[in-house]
XYZ file of N, CA and C in Angstrom:
801
model
N 1.084 -1.209 0.048
C 0.216 -0.162 0.152
C 1.023 1.154 0.248
N 0.339 1.966 -0.472
C 1.078 3.720 -0.659
C 1.188 4.460 0.844
N 2.199 5.355 0.769
C 2.252 5.943 1.482
C 0.451 7.011 1.911
N 0.350 7.809 0.700
C -0.847 8.182 1.084
C -2.039 7.482 1.194
N -2.546 6.098 0.822
C -3.079 5.495 0.876
C -3.002 5.205 2.595
N -2.199 4.967 3.437
C -1.702 4.855 4.649
C -2.240 5.952 6.014
N -1.908 6.559 5.035
C -2.268 7.988 5.433
C -3.582 8.658 5.980
N -3.895 8.315 4.385
C -5.767 8.334 4.541
C -6.320 8.044 5.436
N -6.478 6.025 6.015
C -6.925 5.849 6.544
C -6.386 5.875 7.914
N -5.784 5.849 7.810
C -5.340 7.062 9.652
C -5.958 7.923 9.954
N -6.206 8.706 9.116
C -6.995 10.085 9.211
C -8.646 9.489 9.107
N -9.055 8.322 8.617
C -10.516 8.117 8.962
C -10.385 6.972 9.994
N -9.509 6.416 10.246
C -9.534 5.850 11.824
C -9.633 6.879 13.353
N -8.841 8.093 13.063
C -8.981 8.924 13.855
C -9.835 9.778 13.777
N -10.286 10.172 12.814
C -11.938 10.677 13.087
C -13.296 10.044 13.409
N -13.299 8.653 13.065
C -14.060 7.888 13.634
C -13.981 7.395 14.885
N -12.711 7.500 15.375
C -12.395 7.293 17.462
C -12.581 8.794 17.907
N -12.240 9.717 17.616
C -12.665 11.037 18.009
C -11.588 11.204 18.531
N -10.070 10.652 18.435
C -8.570 10.718 19.172
C -7.967 10.445 17.813
N -6.318 11.431 18.813
C -5.632 11.471 18.086
C -4.660 10.209 18.512
N -4.693 9.653 17.376
C -3.755 8.573 17.549
C -1.541 8.461 16.907
N -1.284 9.595 16.618
C 0.049 9.679 16.107
C 0.535 11.186 16.211
N 1.424 11.487 16.813
C 2.403 12.862 16.627
C 3.896 12.991 16.408
N 3.946 14.183 15.659
C 5.314 14.293 15.412
C 6.041 14.342 16.525
N 7.440 14.001 15.686
C 8.434 13.693 17.602
C 9.460 13.900 16.418
N 10.358 15.102 16.342
C 11.036 15.196 15.313
C 10.770 14.992 13.752
N 11.391 14.387 13.219
C 11.615 14.121 12.200
C 10.933 12.475 11.825
N 10.099 12.184 12.606
C 9.401 10.874 12.745
C 8.256 11.149 13.258
N 6.983 10.192 13.091
C 6.129 9.899 14.137
C 5.808 9.273 14.935
N 5.004 8.774 16.144
C 4.848 8.204 17.515
C 3.686 7.859 17.926
N 3.509 7.067 18.687
C 1.774 6.769 18.789
C 1.504 7.283 20.211
N 0.304 8.055 20.152
C 0.192 8.529 21.427
C -0.535 7.414 22.579
N -0.889 7.677 23.721
C -1.352 7.285 24.961
C -2.356 6.767 24.290
N -3.134 6.854 23.901
C -4.427 6.263 22.810
C -3.871 5.518 21.896
N -3.207 6.334 20.632
C -2.638 5.222 19.556
C -1.950 3.335 20.185
N -1.686 3.587 21.338
C -0.956 2.413 21.826
C -2.139 1.402 22.075
N -2.868 2.196 23.173
C -3.898 1.385 23.564
C -4.874 0.607 21.895
N -5.031 2.116 20.946
C -5.360 0.785 19.852
C -4.721 -0.185 18.769
N -3.411 0.490 18.826
C -2.789 -0.930 18.552
C -2.674 -2.275 18.977
N -2.777 -2.489 20.791
C -2.955 -3.313 21.094
C -4.316 -3.883 21.149
N -5.256 -3.591 20.648
C -6.345 -4.083 20.589
C -6.539 -4.541 18.595
N -5.710 -3.576 18.088
C -5.598 -3.962 16.215
C -4.771 -5.376 16.228
N -3.819 -5.223 17.079
C -2.774 -6.273 16.927
C -3.490 -7.984 17.695
N -4.205 -8.068 18.635
C -4.826 -8.671 18.725
C -6.240 -9.331 17.926
N -7.025 -8.048 17.288
C -7.745 -8.301 16.270
C -7.237 -9.009 14.964
N -5.829 -8.665 14.424
C -5.288 -9.278 13.516
C -4.846 -10.677 13.646
N -4.653 -11.053 15.071
C -4.115 -12.329 15.555
C -5.694 -13.091 15.474
N -6.498 -12.551 16.235
C -7.852 -13.568 16.342
C -8.154 -13.611 14.829
N -8.198 -13.118 13.974
C -8.318 -13.431 12.139
C -7.647 -14.377 11.476
N -6.136 -14.468 12.042
C -5.378 -15.100 11.701
C -5.804 -17.061 12.095
N -6.214 -16.737 13.344
C -6.586 -18.150 14.148
C -8.336 -18.317 13.685
N -8.783 -17.408 13.301
C -10.196 -17.958 12.501
C -9.595 -18.569 11.062
N -8.417 -18.283 10.475
C -8.858 -18.470 9.124
C -7.728 -20.489 9.504
N -7.255 -20.314 10.156
C -6.279 -21.840 10.393
C -7.696 -22.694 10.817
N -8.400 -22.336 11.917
C -9.935 -23.146 13.074
C -10.827 -23.562 11.379
N -10.509 -22.588 10.624
C -11.722 -23.256 9.255
C -10.886 -24.463 8.679
N -9.769 -24.263 8.508
C -8.437 -25.358 8.045
C -8.325 -26.306 8.756
N -9.241 -26.274 10.046
C -8.947 -27.251 11.029
C -7.544 -27.815 11.638
N -7.141 -26.298 11.696
C -5.489 -26.022 12.499
C -6.019 -26.248 14.147
N -6.420 -24.962 14.827
C -6.173 -24.486 15.795
C -8.186 -25.080 15.812
N -7.860 -25.650 17.687
C -8.865 -25.492 17.827
C -9.071 -24.728 19.617
N -10.301 -23.751 19.715
C -9.943 -22.929 20.380
C -10.554 -23.379 21.696
N -10.070 -23.467 23.382
C -10.727 -23.745 24.314
C -12.105 -23.201 24.757
N -13.368 -24.229 25.370
C -14.415 -23.269 25.528
C -14.470 -22.591 26.487
N -15.290 -21.447 26.928
C -15.233 -20.633 27.455
C -16.575 -20.722 28.781
N -15.691 -20.576 29.388
C -16.963 -20.585 30.857
C -16.354 -19.790 31.921
N -17.911 -18.550 31.732
C -17.718 -17.280 32.209
C -18.163 -17.615 33.932
N -17.576 -17.424 34.729
C -17.872 -17.518 35.831
C -18.201 -16.245 37.247
N -19.457 -16.157 37.775
C -19.533 -14.905 38.409
C -19.390 -15.758 39.863
N -18.694 -15.367 41.055
C -18.531 -15.712 42.157
C -18.551 -14.490 43.542
N -19.892 -14.617 44.081
C -20.133 -13.909 45.005
C -19.515 -13.468 45.853
N -18.866 -12.166 46.508
C -17.900 -11.875 47.028
C -18.119 -12.419 48.529
N -18.944 -13.018 49.372
C -19.239 -13.912 50.138
C -18.937 -14.903 50.174
N -18.570 -15.350 48.565
C -17.915 -16.902 48.311
C -16.569 -17.039 49.133
N -16.298 -17.652 50.231
C -14.399 -18.176 50.181
C -13.634 -18.520 48.802
N -12.882 -17.817 48.585
C -12.185 -18.302 47.673
C -11.634 -19.907 47.272
N -11.410 -20.477 48.451
C -11.757 -21.872 48.876
C -12.550 -22.574 48.015
N -13.712 -22.324 48.724
C -14.905 -22.693 48.352
C -14.692 -22.382 46.585
N -14.807 -21.655 46.449
C -14.781 -21.351 45.220
C -14.172 -22.283 44.128
N -12.661 -22.642 44.158
C -11.816 -23.137 44.082
C -12.119 -24.693 44.021
N -12.610 -25.305 45.267
C -13.054 -26.635 45.199
C -14.334 -26.732 44.186
N -14.970 -25.822 44.168
C -16.137 -26.269 43.534
C -15.947 -25.952 41.739
N -15.254 -25.189 41.288
C -15.190 -24.759 40.241
C -13.705 -26.477 39.535
N -13.236 -26.441 40.609
C -11.886 -27.311 39.601
C -11.842 -28.261 38.621
N -13.153 -28.761 39.203
C -13.524 -30.132 37.766
C -13.366 -29.616 37.268
N -13.655 -28.181 36.173
C -14.207 -27.644 34.843
C -12.964 -27.480 34.146
N -11.133 -27.688 34.817
C -10.103 -27.755 34.194
C -9.961 -28.759 34.014
N -10.362 -30.203 34.474
C -9.625 -31.269 34.223
C -11.090 -32.268 33.324
N -11.613 -31.739 32.118
C -11.950 -32.224 31.122
C -11.408 -32.413 30.351
N -12.173 -33.565 29.572
C -11.116 -33.994 28.457
C -11.010 -33.040 27.367
N -12.304 -32.076 27.501
C -12.063 -31.329 26.022
C -11.310 -29.385 27.288
N -9.964 -29.082 27.013
C -9.805 -27.777 27.595
C -11.323 -26.912 27.618
N -10.718 -25.880 28.522
C -12.114 -25.054 29.238
C -11.063 -23.838 29.827
N -11.767 -22.553 29.295
C -10.737 -21.506 29.719
C -11.833 -20.444 30.689
N -10.871 -21.515 31.856
C -12.206 -20.746 33.024
C -11.799 -18.968 33.482
N -12.545 -18.023 32.624
C -12.988 -16.723 33.572
C -13.718 -16.372 34.843
N -12.908 -15.737 35.962
C -14.007 -15.999 36.489
C -13.939 -13.879 37.472
N -15.087 -13.856 38.036
C -15.160 -12.184 38.239
C -15.859 -12.048 39.732
N -15.409 -11.510 40.296
C -16.435 -11.429 41.964
C -17.173 -10.151 41.842
N -18.294 -10.196 42.537
C -19.292 -9.036 42.696
C -20.561 -9.200 43.301
N -20.887 -8.015 43.359
C -22.631 -8.494 44.327
C -23.398 -9.346 43.037
N -24.030 -10.270 44.317
C -24.966 -11.144 43.551
C -25.991 -10.364 42.568
N -26.384 -9.329 43.029
C -27.366 -8.784 42.223
C -26.538 -8.121 40.754
N -25.516 -7.845 40.618
C -24.920 -7.142 39.279
C -24.549 -8.352 38.599
N -24.147 -9.946 39.425
C -23.890 -10.743 38.305
C -24.666 -11.382 37.942
N -25.780 -11.391 38.751
C -26.899 -12.339 37.838
C -27.467 -11.444 36.525
N -27.554 -9.908 36.751
C -27.498 -8.707 36.356
C -27.200 -9.549 34.432
N -25.999 -9.789 34.844
C -24.963 -10.149 34.144
C -24.848 -11.290 33.139
N -25.538 -12.365 33.972
C -26.348 -13.561 33.705
C -27.472 -13.430 32.545
N -27.803 -12.241 32.725
C -29.172 -12.329 32.046
C -28.739 -12.046 30.736
N -27.812 -10.995 30.300
C -27.416 -11.027 28.960
C -26.415 -11.408 28.568
N -25.715 -13.057 29.375
C -25.370 -13.619 28.486
C -23.816 -13.476 28.743
N -23.201 -12.005 29.533
C -21.708 -12.347 29.704
C -21.099 -13.426 30.700
N -22.036 -14.177 31.233
C -21.751 -15.201 32.257
C -22.531 -16.410 32.402
N -22.003 -17.211 32.453
C -22.450 -18.468 32.326
C -23.116 -19.501 33.313
N -22.644 -19.099 34.716
C -22.838 -19.400 35.932
C -22.777 -18.155 37.289
N -23.067 -18.586 38.019
C -23.073 -17.638 38.834
C -23.024 -18.470 40.728
N -22.442 -18.208 41.219
C -21.595 -18.944 41.951
C -22.262 -18.016 43.763
N -23.098 -18.774 44.390
C -23.331 -17.271 45.669
C -23.671 -19.020 46.860
N -24.032 -17.898 47.560
C -24.721 -18.628 49.150
C -26.036 -18.684 49.327
N -26.670 -17.826 48.371
C -28.126 -17.625 48.547
C -28.549 -18.028 47.049
N -29.988 -18.327 46.557
C -30.300 -18.439 45.348
C -30.581 -16.838 44.332
N -31.048 -16.677 43.938
C -31.405 -15.957 42.979
C -31.912 -14.736 43.487
N -31.063 -13.584 43.352
C -32.209 -12.506 44.172
C -33.362 -11.702 43.782
N -34.027 -11.919 44.404
C -35.675 -12.011 43.954
C -36.209 -10.341 43.172
N -34.549 -9.227 44.013
C -35.135 -7.942 43.723
C -35.094 -7.737 42.091
N -33.707 -8.614 41.178
C -33.438 -9.060 39.992
C -34.381 -9.514 39.040
N -35.172 -8.787 38.466
C -35.989 -9.007 37.473
C -35.534 -9.968 36.267
N -35.064 -11.088 36.769
C -33.991 -11.977 35.383
C -34.617 -13.764 35.872
N -34.874 -13.862 35.256
C -35.411 -15.340 35.007
C -34.073 -16.027 35.342
N -33.714 -15.902 36.460
C -33.137 -17.482 36.867
C -33.472 -18.394 37.662
N -33.041 -19.514 37.678
C -32.577 -21.297 38.277
C -31.698 -20.988 39.149
N -32.036 -21.303 40.618
C -30.974 -21.138 41.395
C -30.742 -23.277 41.680
N -29.818 -23.559 40.880
C -29.779 -25.223 41.786
C -28.676 -25.471 42.831
N -29.289 -25.740 44.100
C -28.669 -26.090 44.739
C -27.404 -27.080 45.123
N -25.981 -26.838 45.442
C -25.110 -27.514 44.878
C -24.843 -28.482 46.255
N -25.204 -27.590 47.536
C -24.904 -28.501 48.578
C -24.608 -27.524 49.823
N -24.707 -28.423 51.124
C -24.631 -27.379 52.280
C -24.086 -28.598 53.054
N -23.457 -27.227 54.289
C -22.761 -27.729 55.219
C -22.542 -27.063 56.330
N -22.166 -27.333 57.832
C -22.178 -26.918 58.809
C -21.383 -25.688 58.925
N -20.967 -24.443 59.363
C -19.688 -23.454 59.685
C -19.018 -23.613 61.096
N -17.523 -23.550 61.051
C -16.642 -24.089 61.998
C -16.150 -22.311 62.040
N -15.990 -22.317 63.577
C -15.169 -20.577 63.918
C -13.867 -20.957 64.517
N -13.077 -20.207 63.577
C -11.887 -19.859 63.678
C -11.379 -18.379 64.421
N -10.030 -18.352 65.178
C -9.671 -17.205 65.691
C -8.253 -17.793 65.503
N -7.399 -16.772 65.958
C -6.088 -16.940 66.160
C -5.960 -17.679 67.295
N -4.315 -18.170 67.937
C -4.645 -19.143 68.900
C -4.656 -18.921 70.524
N -4.494 -17.263 70.078
C -5.039 -16.926 71.691
C -6.290 -16.431 71.950
N -6.859 -16.532 71.234
C -8.360 -15.531 71.066
C -8.975 -17.086 71.042
N -8.745 -18.360 70.076
C -9.259 -19.187 70.497
C -9.527 -20.383 71.969
N -7.973 -19.988 72.095
C -8.175 -20.744 73.591
C -9.306 -19.882 74.997
N -9.557 -18.890 74.106
C -10.550 -18.251 75.336
C -11.806 -18.718 74.870
N -12.492 -18.443 73.521
C -13.515 -19.368 73.366
C -13.913 -20.092 73.241
N -13.070 -21.270 73.055
C -12.949 -22.741 72.927
C -13.914 -23.427 74.548
N -13.831 -22.412 75.100
C -14.510 -22.837 76.521
C -15.387 -22.639 76.551
N -16.538 -23.041 76.870
C -17.809 -23.338 77.291
C -18.332 -23.003 75.806
N -17.887 -23.089 74.633
C -18.529 -23.147 73.259
C -20.081 -24.105 73.254
N -21.117 -23.328 72.649
C -20.814 -22.164 71.750
C -21.830 -21.190 72.773
N -21.900 -21.418 74.101
C -22.338 -20.060 74.945
C -21.373 -18.714 74.958
N -20.265 -19.441 74.426
C -19.198 -18.786 74.512
C -18.882 -17.271 73.796
N -19.684 -17.587 72.218
C -20.289 -16.855 71.417
C -20.675 -15.071 71.741
N -21.559 -15.691 72.941
C -22.192 -14.301 73.020
C -21.735 -13.342 73.618
N -22.085 -12.095 73.172
C -21.013 -10.982 72.897
C -19.623 -11.047 72.354
N -19.048 -11.670 71.612
C -18.133 -12.142 71.161
C -17.806 -11.236 69.771
N -16.857 -10.809 69.888
C -16.220 -10.288 68.744
C -16.365 -10.712 67.272
N -17.382 -10.770 66.289
C -17.114 -11.331 64.689
C -16.823 -10.449 63.980
N -16.351 -11.709 63.203
C -15.472 -11.131 61.536
C -16.580 -11.101 60.692
N -17.339 -10.190 60.007
C -18.148 -10.905 58.797
C -17.965 -10.342 57.846
N -18.570 -10.970 56.664
C -18.806 -10.067 55.644
C -19.518 -8.820 55.444
N -19.435 -8.223 54.805
C -19.622 -6.683 54.641
C -20.761 -6.454 54.368
N -22.114 -6.152 54.784
C -23.776 -5.767 54.412
C -23.895 -6.744 54.793
N -23.604 -8.403 55.430
C -24.619 -9.663 55.897
C -24.960 -9.711 57.375
N -25.490 -8.572 57.468
C -25.912 -8.351 58.721
C -27.037 -9.291 58.939
N -28.237 -9.252 57.623
C -29.565 -9.721 57.866
C -29.140 -11.192 57.131
N -27.977 -11.483 56.729
C -27.693 -12.348 55.551
C -28.095 -14.213 56.630
N -27.908 -15.257 56.157
C -28.256 -16.564 56.646
C -27.332 -16.972 57.504
N -26.089 -16.163 57.047
C -25.056 -16.789 58.438
C -24.827 -16.218 59.620
N -25.267 -14.891 59.050
C -25.617 -13.556 59.873
C -26.868 -14.239 61.459
N -27.433 -14.392 60.658
C -28.529 -14.844 61.505
C -28.737 -15.709 62.429
N -27.760 -17.123 61.712
C -27.415 -18.312 62.354
C -26.360 -18.322 63.556
N -25.504 -17.324 63.197
C -24.680 -16.808 64.369
C -25.662 -16.425 65.405
N -25.946 -15.626 65.375
C -27.139 -14.882 66.193
C -27.888 -15.561 67.051
N -28.640 -16.465 66.549
C -29.386 -17.883 67.057
C -28.806 -18.541 68.204
N -27.809 -19.135 66.888
C -26.384 -20.207 67.998
C -26.295 -19.397 69.444
N -25.623 -18.419 69.332
C -25.058 -17.826 71.112
C -26.344 -17.412 71.870
N -27.639 -17.172 71.032
C -28.722 -17.073 71.927
C -29.090 -15.479 72.519
N -28.100 -14.546 71.554
C -28.601 -13.425 72.172
C -28.004 -12.259 70.975
N -28.736 -11.103 70.684
C -27.854 -10.475 68.796
C -26.809 -10.224 70.056
N -26.233 -9.684 70.802
C -24.801 -9.617 70.773
C -23.593 -10.231 70.745
N -24.045 -11.379 70.427
C -22.789 -12.356 69.539
C -22.460 -11.814 68.493
N -23.436 -10.622 67.649
C -23.080 -10.280 66.632
C -22.511 -8.877 66.514
N -23.787 -7.995 67.638
C -23.682 -7.267 67.596
C -22.340 -6.045 67.437
N -21.463 -6.818 68.161
C -19.820 -5.805 68.314
C -18.903 -6.320 66.878
N -19.218 -7.275 65.910
C -18.244 -7.654 64.534
C -18.064 -6.572 64.321
N -17.017 -6.670 63.441
C -16.047 -5.996 63.109
C -16.198 -5.575 61.539
N -16.879 -4.845 61.192
C -17.541 -4.787 59.112
C -16.586 -4.160 58.748
N -17.108 -4.553 57.195
C -16.139 -4.300 55.808
C -15.073 -5.722 55.577
N -15.303 -6.613 56.345
C -14.299 -7.810 56.398
C -15.117 -8.626 55.109
N -14.254 -8.951 54.211
C -14.822 -10.438 53.290
C -14.120 -11.182 53.784
N -14.948 -12.686 53.341
C -14.710 -14.188 54.278
C -13.531 -14.322 53.778
N -12.404 -14.066 52.540
C -10.884 -14.161 52.636
C -10.297 -13.432 53.742
N -10.191 -12.329 53.850
C -9.670 -11.130 54.429
C -9.694 -11.662 55.916
N -10.805 -12.467 55.974
C -10.930 -12.478 57.550
C -9.897 -13.930 57.686
N -9.294 -14.641 57.007
C -8.033 -15.336 57.259
C -6.822 -14.407 57.552
N -6.701 -12.942 57.076
C -5.559 -12.631 57.287
C -6.155 -12.005 58.665
N -6.747 -11.255 59.160
C -7.300 -10.626 60.446
C -8.119 -11.194 61.125
N -7.362 -13.069 61.337
C -7.971 -13.412 62.702
C -7.697 -12.975 63.459
N -6.496 -12.482 63.816
C -6.025 -11.680 64.944
C -7.156 -10.714 66.012
N -8.471 -10.054 64.526
C -8.991 -9.247 65.509
C -10.721 -9.501 66.045
N -10.738 -11.495 65.456
C -11.470 -11.373 66.105
C -11.912 -12.861 65.718
N -13.315 -13.425 66.055
C -13.717 -14.716 65.397
C -14.635 -14.361 63.824
N -14.171 -15.741 63.245
C -14.972 -15.417 62.310
C -15.580 -17.453 61.596
N -16.536 -17.305 61.026
C -16.938 -18.492 60.437
C -16.773 -18.991 58.972
N -16.105 -20.143 58.636
C -16.106 -20.649 57.419
C -16.758 -22.078 56.951
N -16.801 -22.586 55.724
C -17.822 -23.711 55.897
C -16.598 -25.014 56.637
N -17.273 -26.294 56.867
C -16.831 -27.021 57.798
C -16.124 -27.723 56.515
N -16.562 -27.894 55.688
C -15.730 -28.451 54.292
C -14.351 -28.017 54.004
N -14.023 -27.004 54.454
C -13.152 -26.471 54.360
C -11.966 -26.178 55.348
N -12.086 -26.535 56.617
C -11.386 -26.853 58.078
C -10.189 -27.039 57.439
N -10.057 -28.137 57.085
C -8.117 -28.711 56.885
C -7.448 -27.426 55.816
N -8.425 -26.898 55.145
C -7.195 -26.091 54.052
C -6.930 -24.393 54.899
N -8.299 -24.670 55.773
C -8.211 -22.818 56.298
C -7.101 -22.819 57.662
N -6.899 -24.364 58.089
C -6.119 -24.327 58.932
C -4.547 -24.531 58.031
N -4.709 -25.102 57.180
C -3.600 -25.281 56.376
C -2.688 -24.313 55.963
N -3.857 -23.286 55.374
C -3.019 -21.932 54.821
C -3.402 -20.496 56.029
N -3.924 -20.760 57.158
C -3.706 -20.008 57.813
C -3.310 -20.128 58.857
N -2.633 -19.248 59.960
C -1.986 -19.567 61.057
C -3.369 -19.200 62.398
N -4.383 -20.315 62.395
C -5.569 -19.268 63.347
C -6.123 -21.590 63.619
N -6.914 -21.235 64.691
C -6.905 -22.328 65.385
C -8.324 -21.993 65.417
N -9.129 -23.943 65.268
C -10.728 -23.818 65.049
C -11.355 -23.788 66.656
N -12.138 -22.893 67.089
C -12.448 -22.466 68.133
C -13.862 -23.966 67.782
N -14.499 -24.213 67.672
C -15.523 -24.896 67.360
C -16.592 -25.032 66.062
N -17.492 -26.202 66.036
C -18.231 -26.412 64.756
C -19.448 -25.939 65.557
N -20.565 -25.515 64.294
C -21.618 -25.196 64.615
C -22.492 -26.050 63.581
N -22.903 -27.041 63.656
C -23.643 -28.579 62.790
C -25.262 -27.317 62.633
N -25.787 -27.000 63.094
C -27.048 -26.218 63.111
C -27.018 -25.398 62.212
N -25.773 -24.256 62.415
C -26.040 -23.146 61.406
C -25.054 -23.681 60.258
N -26.024 -23.419 58.831
C -26.033 -24.202 57.582
C -25.677 -23.232 56.303
N -24.802 -23.429 55.751
C -23.808 -22.666 54.773
C -24.387 -23.198 53.384
N -24.991 -22.607 52.530
C -25.709 -23.477 51.686
C -24.846 -22.682 50.260
N -25.047 -23.411 49.185
C -23.736 -23.163 47.880
C -25.179 -22.981 46.644
N -25.107 -22.171 45.964
C -25.906 -22.284 44.782
C -25.290 -22.077 43.957
N -25.635 -22.916 42.389
C -25.040 -22.679 41.051
C -26.374 -21.744 39.948
N -26.543 -20.305 39.741
C -27.524 -19.887 39.167
C -27.330 -19.677 37.701
N -28.010 -19.946 37.005
C -27.865 -20.303 35.526
C -29.448 -19.661 34.761
N -29.185 -19.720 33.790
C -30.941 -19.323 33.105
C -31.306 -20.635 32.665
N -30.633 -21.511 32.704
C -31.167 -22.753 31.955
C -31.857 -23.440 33.259
N -33.031 -24.451 33.327
C -33.474 -24.769 34.200
C -32.908 -26.428 34.098
N -32.761 -26.863 33.332
C -31.497 -28.227 33.535
C -30.430 -27.471 32.924
N -29.292 -27.983 33.592
C -27.843 -28.061 33.078
C -27.121 -28.992 31.880
N -27.098 -28.398 31.350
C -26.721 -28.810 29.749
C -24.937 -28.421 29.624
N -24.236 -27.630 30.402
C -23.150 -26.954 29.077
C -22.610 -28.388 30.721
N -21.685 -29.370 29.669
C -20.327 -30.081 30.072
C -20.148 -29.766 31.692
N -19.113 -28.582 31.399
C -18.218 -28.222 32.462
C -19.028 -27.705 34.006
N -20.273 -27.123 33.227
C -21.596 -26.622 34.840
C -21.555 -28.181 35.379
N -22.195 -28.755 34.415
C -22.406 -29.964 35.129
C -21.542 -30.831 35.903
N -20.046 -31.023 35.458
C -19.051 -31.530 36.300
C -18.809 -30.649 37.760
N -18.708 -29.324 37.691
C -18.718 -28.755 38.839
C -20.218 -29.069 39.736
N -21.136 -29.269 38.722
C -22.471 -29.221 39.601
C -22.004 -31.138 40.936
N -21.878 -31.531 39.744
C -21.393 -32.574 40.637
C -20.113 -33.537 41.448
N -19.318 -32.520 41.469
C -18.127 -32.761 42.449
C -18.757 -31.511 43.494
N -19.716 -30.626 43.305
C -19.736 -30.203 44.754
C -20.958 -30.856 45.619
N -21.541 -31.694 44.703
C -22.824 -32.114 45.876
C -21.925 -33.440 46.452
N -20.691 -33.766 46.117
C -19.487 -34.519 46.858
C -18.952 -34.398 48.098
N -18.611 -32.880 47.504
C -18.087 -32.100 48.655
C -19.543 -31.577 49.619
N -20.235 -31.024 49.645
C -21.152 -30.476 50.072
C -22.539 -31.368 50.629
N -22.594 -32.513 49.504
C -23.696 -32.951 49.544
C -24.251 -33.791 51.297
């Protein structure tokens, strides 16, 4: 292609984007910040075009993509245990995960940005989306704390929970887990002094600040990865996990494998 043709196409692209892509630097031209961004995208587009041609000729097979939304209150250890089977299927799967509030994740599910939402409650009724909540399983909860704190609250457990400082996920005062802990302690004071704004995974790093609850199914992993001690188990407080999809019946092989594995772990 001739230089005038290239210059003309660059001008058209700049006009279409409404941004300057090149600037003069001495006797040459260099990419602007926006130009560098556009270049990266263009490079990917061209690479995909070449890959498409090879795929049509049967030379390349792209892995299937599984986009999963994980509710922020679901511990990463739980999410990994449940999602791991998707990585070991005969056909390779590209697993993409994003964390957010359940309401936003279910909304993304409706526009097919996500294939699956992993949450600890069914689909929020406030979100006007036709979604189906598949119960994967449930288990009791275990209470953990740093060694010196655990020794104190282990005595007279679970009555010792009354008035205890709890680390709970932000915004879950009325969530099933919080309600269960309040009920078990026998007095709302059990959670009244909880330290707010803590996600489940941050509790592992802030174990010295108070007690925190984790699903009993991951007891061994919590103790192995964190310097915390078990205070006690509450089998009467149940934590459930759901796979939320737009399908009434699961059909995606990766989602089916995830569901079957979860039921063996939390069934």
